[in-house]
């Protein structure tokens, strides 16, 4: 197998749709350099032909790009050995979206799905010397609207042109309630030529770990591709399994008699793959090498994680409905995590280092699951490789979101190829936990009265035809290509009620959307598995300075409003500010205020839901996936970390609430309070619990300590302290192990806006270049530390009580002055 990556000599130019193709081949005067993989917009920005759409109001200036057709061309010389190969294949891993491809003037491919990798035999068309490849990308907006005109307008929720449902293109490109409208076009994934006589077209190994975890079966199937129907004689296949540490565990040499070769390995005992914080992520390697007379013709390999993963839906002891919990290696999991959206409007420019930075932030926040959301993309291999290495489970949506999609035959055929390509590419990643049909489409249909769960006829003839895709086509593809994992029709999806609180997963949006309920209601608005919930906050000032001009740096400016895409976003934000804090006028304080509310809201939700992780038969809530982890451009949104990878204060608060050991406090009537602790580890925890009551002016009103034992992998109720909390008193709880604080929390008088807080006299001192100690003389709420850009904090947004100095590891400031902000 020889490969030629077509990465250079690319050019592009606009092509208005009216003139016929051939004329333009000749007219090369206004060609621009193009990058592949890439998008038209990126190249126009680089060439200075359009302004950066992320800055100011520029997004409005660049919409013409999405309405245009674009022509790409590339010239390349055929490398030695390609002409003599029996097969030469043109591989286009991702063409966004309506693409027609010509090689040396001959049309070789028409594609209309950006998620389908295309492979075309071109042996008869390539020539020695110079070759020319042309790709025309037609405007997805125009083509989508043509289909809409032909097949009818369909309903979508939120922003974005409704014609998007007819186009197999990342839906967020049409604009979303956190993202700009940037209708990209271009070869967003690599293009290459492959030359071979025989190659390994597929290597599959659906690992099965025994229920007792004592052994793992590795049934291997190797599929060969030759231009002639039978493989050349005398060929052998060498198959080997390598331990995570690299040494060969087992190896066989098999004769090749046909296009398929099968063999099963047994690994006993297996080194098990565990999610983040539960154990290691050992990765075995399976290598297939095609050889003849010691010459290797092709090689293919897989990284395998051996784990037993199940989605468990079983009755609960004392609650209606069923659980929705993931169990790995016979250990039930409370899934701490977040929703992942594409990390840029222009995905080709996201680097592996960028992915690693994002995913490391997730892992550092004790997340064990990320949901790859259905309005974005099937992520790049590097994303899943990193999730495998970091122990981040992936809830993988198929790419449908917030709409009533068609189910016309041609559409279903395109979706089938797309789904087969995605499942085929991703199925060997141990991180993949679940395949999920769509995002909120059952909700859209339900809201329109088009969803009748009991209907059993031809779904394509109903008002919700795409059910045929989510409940037939996609599960078929998953069962055929990846029988090892569960498939879930949609998110949310429950019983007859799609967003049921007792069955399946749930999106909790009564807070922020819908009723705009008070965030203190989160604990009672739970579900068996909460796969979406969120609160908006402004990005950091440093990020704002990158896209907002100085004159526009005030909270309600046109630019900042433009960079809040949520329906009535700024209005919803101010409602929650008004409910919670004193509303400041200056931008810095306004940013902090929105970030304060986000942190409090998310902490209230997570604390309340982990409390319902009650152990065997009582797993009432088994997951909390925050909407959203990241952003695709600089924006005010629900993200925990802003577009420039700067964590918002909520990130640190969530990290504490997702930690293996947490404590919680809740207010009861008449000043009573109650406490609980969650032990997310697999073994009982012996600890000392301390409860303290402080006045706002810093006097200790009461204290008690108890020895406690926390049962493994569940919440333990700790009851009420022997004293009540007065209106203007703060309750603090700390959990000690071996004399060290392993978890703490506080309960403050609320609403915060009614409090008049004295200066808490916060002291921040360096114990050494990378260690800070933070202490306060009076209770201090949500103490936000900041220093020069890029500093990494082991913790932040602290609640401080007198006598409880907190030690923070800081990476990067080198003694820089630390600024402190707190709730006033
Ligand atoms: C849900 C998600 C997204 C959306 C978010 C915030 O609908 O599925 O579509 O961005 O809420 O509104």
PDB file of N, CA, C and O in Angstrom, residues 533-567:
ATOM      1  N   UNK A 533     -28.310  20.014  31.015  1.00  0.00           N
ATOM      2  CA  UNK A 533     -28.793  21.092  31.881  1.00  0.00           C
ATOM      3  C   UNK A 533     -27.715  22.168  31.841  1.00  0.00           C
ATOM      4  O   UNK A 533     -26.543  21.875  31.575  1.00  0.00           O
ATOM      5  N   UNK A 534     -28.081  23.408  32.041  1.00  0.00           N
ATOM      6  CA  UNK A 534     -27.040  24.412  31.944  1.00  0.00           C
ATOM      7  C   UNK A 534     -27.502  25.811  32.304  1.00  0.00           C
ATOM      8  O   UNK A 534     -28.697  26.078  32.424  1.00  0.00           O
ATOM      9  N   UNK A 535     -26.548  26.670  32.502  1.00  0.00           N
ATOM     10  CA  UNK A 535     -26.775  28.074  32.817  1.00  0.00           C
ATOM     11  C   UNK A 535     -25.725  28.885  32.066  1.00  0.00           C
ATOM     12  O   UNK A 535     -24.571  28.481  31.997  1.00  0.00           O
ATOM     13  N   UNK A 536     -26.133  29.979  31.487  1.00  0.00           N
ATOM     14  CA  UNK A 536     -25.199  30.799  30.719  1.00  0.00           C
ATOM     15  C   UNK A 536     -24.285  31.619  31.632  1.00  0.00           C
ATOM     16  O   UNK A 536     -24.624  31.911  32.783  1.00  0.00           O
ATOM     17  N   UNK A 537     -23.157  32.015  31.081  1.00  0.00           N
ATOM     18  CA  UNK A 537     -22.267  32.994  31.722  1.00  0.00           C
ATOM     19  C   UNK A 537     -21.403  33.634  30.638  1.00  0.00           C
ATOM     20  O   UNK A 537     -21.147  33.022  29.596  1.00  0.00           O
ATOM     21  N   UNK A 538     -20.974  34.861  30.915  1.00  0.00           N
ATOM     22  CA  UNK A 538     -20.061  35.545  30.001  1.00  0.00           C
ATOM     23  C   UNK A 538     -18.712  34.818  29.966  1.00  0.00           C
ATOM     24  O   UNK A 538     -18.320  34.167  30.959  1.00  0.00           O
ATOM     25  N   UNK A 539     -18.008  34.934  28.845  1.00  0.00           N
ATOM     26  CA  UNK A 539     -16.630  34.418  28.825  1.00  0.00           C
ATOM     27  C   UNK A 539     -15.723  35.356  29.627  1.00  0.00           C
ATOM     28  O   UNK A 539     -16.165  36.387  30.111  1.00  0.00           O
ATOM     29  N   UNK A 540     -14.453  35.001  29.728  1.00  0.00           N
ATOM     30  CA  UNK A 540     -13.533  35.824  30.530  1.00  0.00           C
ATOM     31  C   UNK A 540     -13.251  37.152  29.827  1.00  0.00           C
ATOM     32  O   UNK A 540     -13.422  37.283  28.607  1.00  0.00           O
ATOM     33  N   UNK A 541     -12.798  38.138  30.592  1.00  0.00           N
ATOM     34  CA  UNK A 541     -12.483  39.466  30.036  1.00  0.00           C
ATOM     35  C   UNK A 541     -11.413  39.347  28.956  1.00  0.00           C
ATOM     36  O   UNK A 541     -11.511  39.971  27.897  1.00  0.00           O
ATOM     37  N   UNK A 542     -10.420  38.504  29.183  1.00  0.00           N
ATOM     38  CA  UNK A 542      -9.341  38.352  28.195  1.00  0.00           C
ATOM     39  C   UNK A 542      -9.902  37.866  26.857  1.00  0.00           C
ATOM     40  O   UNK A 542      -9.504  38.317  25.783  1.00  0.00           O
ATOM     41  N   UNK A 543     -10.894  36.992  26.922  1.00  0.00           N
ATOM     42  CA  UNK A 543     -11.514  36.497  25.682  1.00  0.00           C
ATOM     43  C   UNK A 543     -12.353  37.601  25.043  1.00  0.00           C
ATOM     44  O   UNK A 543     -12.307  37.814  23.827  1.00  0.00           O
ATOM     45  N   UNK A 544     -13.063  38.353  25.877  1.00  0.00           N
ATOM     46  CA  UNK A 544     -13.911  39.439  25.356  1.00  0.00           C
ATOM     47  C   UNK A 544     -13.057  40.489  24.655  1.00  0.00           C
ATOM     48  O   UNK A 544     -13.399  40.983  23.585  1.00  0.00           O
ATOM     49  N   UNK A 545     -11.899  40.747  25.216  1.00  0.00           N
ATOM     50  CA  UNK A 545     -11.028  41.765  24.609  1.00  0.00           C
ATOM     51  C   UNK A 545     -10.578  41.346  23.211  1.00  0.00           C
ATOM     52  O   UNK A 545     -10.243  42.171  22.374  1.00  0.00           O
ATOM     53  N   UNK A 546     -10.653  40.060  22.931  1.00  0.00           N
ATOM     54  CA  UNK A 546     -10.208  39.586  21.613  1.00  0.00           C
ATOM     55  C   UNK A 546     -11.257  39.810  20.529  1.00  0.00           C
ATOM     56  O   UNK A 546     -10.956  39.774  19.339  1.00  0.00           O
ATOM     57  N   UNK A 547     -12.517  40.013  20.888  1.00  0.00           N
ATOM     58  CA  UNK A 547     -13.515  40.165  19.825  1.00  0.00           C
ATOM     59  C   UNK A 547     -14.407  41.393  19.991  1.00  0.00           C
ATOM     60  O   UNK A 547     -15.249  41.672  19.140  1.00  0.00           O
ATOM     61  N   UNK A 548     -14.220  42.124  21.106  1.00  0.00           N
ATOM     62  CA  UNK A 548     -15.062  43.307  21.336  1.00  0.00           C
ATOM     63  C   UNK A 548     -14.183  44.551  21.374  1.00  0.00           C
ATOM     64  O   UNK A 548     -13.206  44.608  22.123  1.00  0.00           O
ATOM     65  N   UNK A 549     -14.524  45.538  20.573  1.00  0.00           N
ATOM     66  CA  UNK A 549     -13.722  46.775  20.562  1.00  0.00           C
ATOM     67  C   UNK A 549     -13.915  47.519  21.879  1.00  0.00           C
ATOM     68  O   UNK A 549     -14.974  47.371  22.534  1.00  0.00           O
ATOM     69  N   UNK A 550     -12.926  48.309  22.293  1.00  0.00           N
ATOM     70  CA  UNK A 550     -13.011  49.009  23.600  1.00  0.00           C
ATOM     71  C   UNK A 550     -14.331  49.752  23.798  1.00  0.00           C
ATOM     72  O   UNK A 550     -14.947  49.650  24.865  1.00  0.00           O
ATOM     73  N   UNK A 551     -14.830  50.391  22.769  1.00  0.00           N
ATOM     74  CA  UNK A 551     -16.055  51.199  22.929  1.00  0.00           C
ATOM     75  C   UNK A 551     -17.265  50.317  23.211  1.00  0.00           C
ATOM     76  O   UNK A 551     -18.271  50.766  23.766  1.00  0.00           O
ATOM     77  N   UNK A 552     -17.144  49.080  22.852  1.00  0.00           N
ATOM     78  CA  UNK A 552     -18.288  48.170  23.012  1.00  0.00           C
ATOM     79  C   UNK A 552     -18.157  47.301  24.267  1.00  0.00           C
ATOM     80  O   UNK A 552     -18.921  46.386  24.476  1.00  0.00           O
ATOM     81  N   UNK A 553     -17.201  47.640  25.122  1.00  0.00           N
ATOM     82  CA  UNK A 553     -16.996  46.784  26.311  1.00  0.00           C
ATOM     83  C   UNK A 553     -17.843  47.252  27.480  1.00  0.00           C
ATOM     84  O   UNK A 553     -17.362  47.781  28.478  1.00  0.00           O
ATOM     85  N   UNK A 554     -19.140  47.099  27.314  1.00  0.00           N
ATOM     86  CA  UNK A 554     -20.062  47.277  28.440  1.00  0.00           C
ATOM     87  C   UNK A 554     -21.135  46.193  28.296  1.00  0.00           C
ATOM     88  O   UNK A 554     -21.401  45.712  27.183  1.00  0.00           O
ATOM     89  N   UNK A 555     -21.761  45.763  29.414  1.00  0.00           N
ATOM     90  CA  UNK A 555     -22.557  44.524  29.402  1.00  0.00           C
ATOM     91  C   UNK A 555     -23.614  44.435  28.310  1.00  0.00           C
ATOM     92  O   UNK A 555     -23.805  43.370  27.720  1.00  0.00           O
ATOM     93  N   UNK A 556     -24.249  45.522  27.982  1.00  0.00           N
ATOM     94  CA  UNK A 556     -25.393  45.425  27.057  1.00  0.00           C
ATOM     95  C   UNK A 556     -25.051  45.940  25.671  1.00  0.00           C
ATOM     96  O   UNK A 556     -25.915  46.376  24.926  1.00  0.00           O
ATOM     97  N   UNK A 557     -23.781  45.873  25.304  1.00  0.00           N
ATOM     98  CA  UNK A 557     -23.391  46.452  24.010  1.00  0.00           C
ATOM     99  C   UNK A 557     -23.921  45.614  22.844  1.00  0.00           C
ATOM    100  O   UNK A 557     -24.207  44.413  22.990  1.00  0.00           O
ATOM    101  N   UNK A 558     -23.994  46.237  21.669  1.00  0.00           N
ATOM    102  CA  UNK A 558     -24.493  45.524  20.480  1.00  0.00           C
ATOM    103  C   UNK A 558     -23.626  44.304  20.210  1.00  0.00           C
ATOM    104  O   UNK A 558     -24.110  43.205  19.924  1.00  0.00           O
ATOM    105  N   UNK A 559     -22.296  44.483  20.339  1.00  0.00           N
ATOM    106  CA  UNK A 559     -21.398  43.367  20.036  1.00  0.00           C
ATOM    107  C   UNK A 559     -21.591  42.220  21.020  1.00  0.00           C
ATOM    108  O   UNK A 559     -21.680  41.054  20.629  1.00  0.00           O
ATOM    109  N   UNK A 560     -21.717  42.545  22.298  1.00  0.00           N
ATOM    110  CA  UNK A 560     -21.895  41.456  23.274  1.00  0.00           C
ATOM    111  C   UNK A 560     -23.264  40.811  23.113  1.00  0.00           C
ATOM    112  O   UNK A 560     -23.409  39.599  23.242  1.00  0.00           O
ATOM    113  N   UNK A 561     -24.261  41.587  22.751  1.00  0.00           N
ATOM    114  CA  UNK A 561     -25.573  40.984  22.467  1.00  0.00           C
ATOM    115  C   UNK A 561     -25.477  40.075  21.241  1.00  0.00           C
ATOM    116  O   UNK A 561     -26.035  38.977  21.204  1.00  0.00           O
ATOM    117  N   UNK A 562     -24.698  40.532  20.228  1.00  0.00           N
ATOM    118  CA  UNK A 562     -24.562  39.725  19.010  1.00  0.00           C
ATOM    119  C   UNK A 562     -23.870  38.399  19.322  1.00  0.00           C
ATOM    120  O   UNK A 562     -24.139  37.373  18.698  1.00  0.00           O
ATOM    121  N   UNK A 563     -22.999  38.465  20.335  1.00  0.00           N
ATOM    122  CA  UNK A 563     -22.281  37.242  20.717  1.00  0.00           C
ATOM    123  C   UNK A 563     -22.988  36.523  21.860  1.00  0.00           C
ATOM    124  O   UNK A 563     -22.366  35.937  22.739  1.00  0.00           O
ATOM    125  N   UNK A 564     -24.298  36.637  21.874  1.00  0.00           N
ATOM    126  CA  UNK A 564     -25.160  35.791  22.712  1.00  0.00           C
ATOM    127  C   UNK A 564     -26.287  35.358  21.800  1.00  0.00           C
ATOM    128  O   UNK A 564     -27.188  36.121  21.496  1.00  0.00           O
ATOM    129  N   UNK A 565     -26.233  34.144  21.325  1.00  0.00           N
ATOM    130  CA  UNK A 565     -27.138  33.663  20.279  1.00  0.00           C
ATOM    131  C   UNK A 565     -28.393  33.002  20.834  1.00  0.00           C
ATOM    132  O   UNK A 565     -29.257  32.559  20.071  1.00  0.00           O
ATOM    133  N   UNK A 566     -28.451  32.909  22.151  1.00  0.00           N
ATOM    134  CA  UNK A 566     -29.620  32.238  22.727  1.00  0.00           C
ATOM    135  C   UNK A 566     -30.859  33.103  22.519  1.00  0.00           C
ATOM    136  O   UNK A 566     -30.762  34.328  22.507  1.00  0.00           O
ATOM    137  N   UNK A 567     -31.981  32.458  22.350  1.00  0.00           N
ATOM    138  CA  UNK A 567     -33.221  33.215  22.199  1.00  0.00           C
ATOM    139  C   UNK A 567     -33.413  34.068  23.461  1.00  0.00           C
ATOM    140  O   UNK A 567     -33.379  33.538  24.579  1.00  0.00           O
TER     141      UNK A 567
END
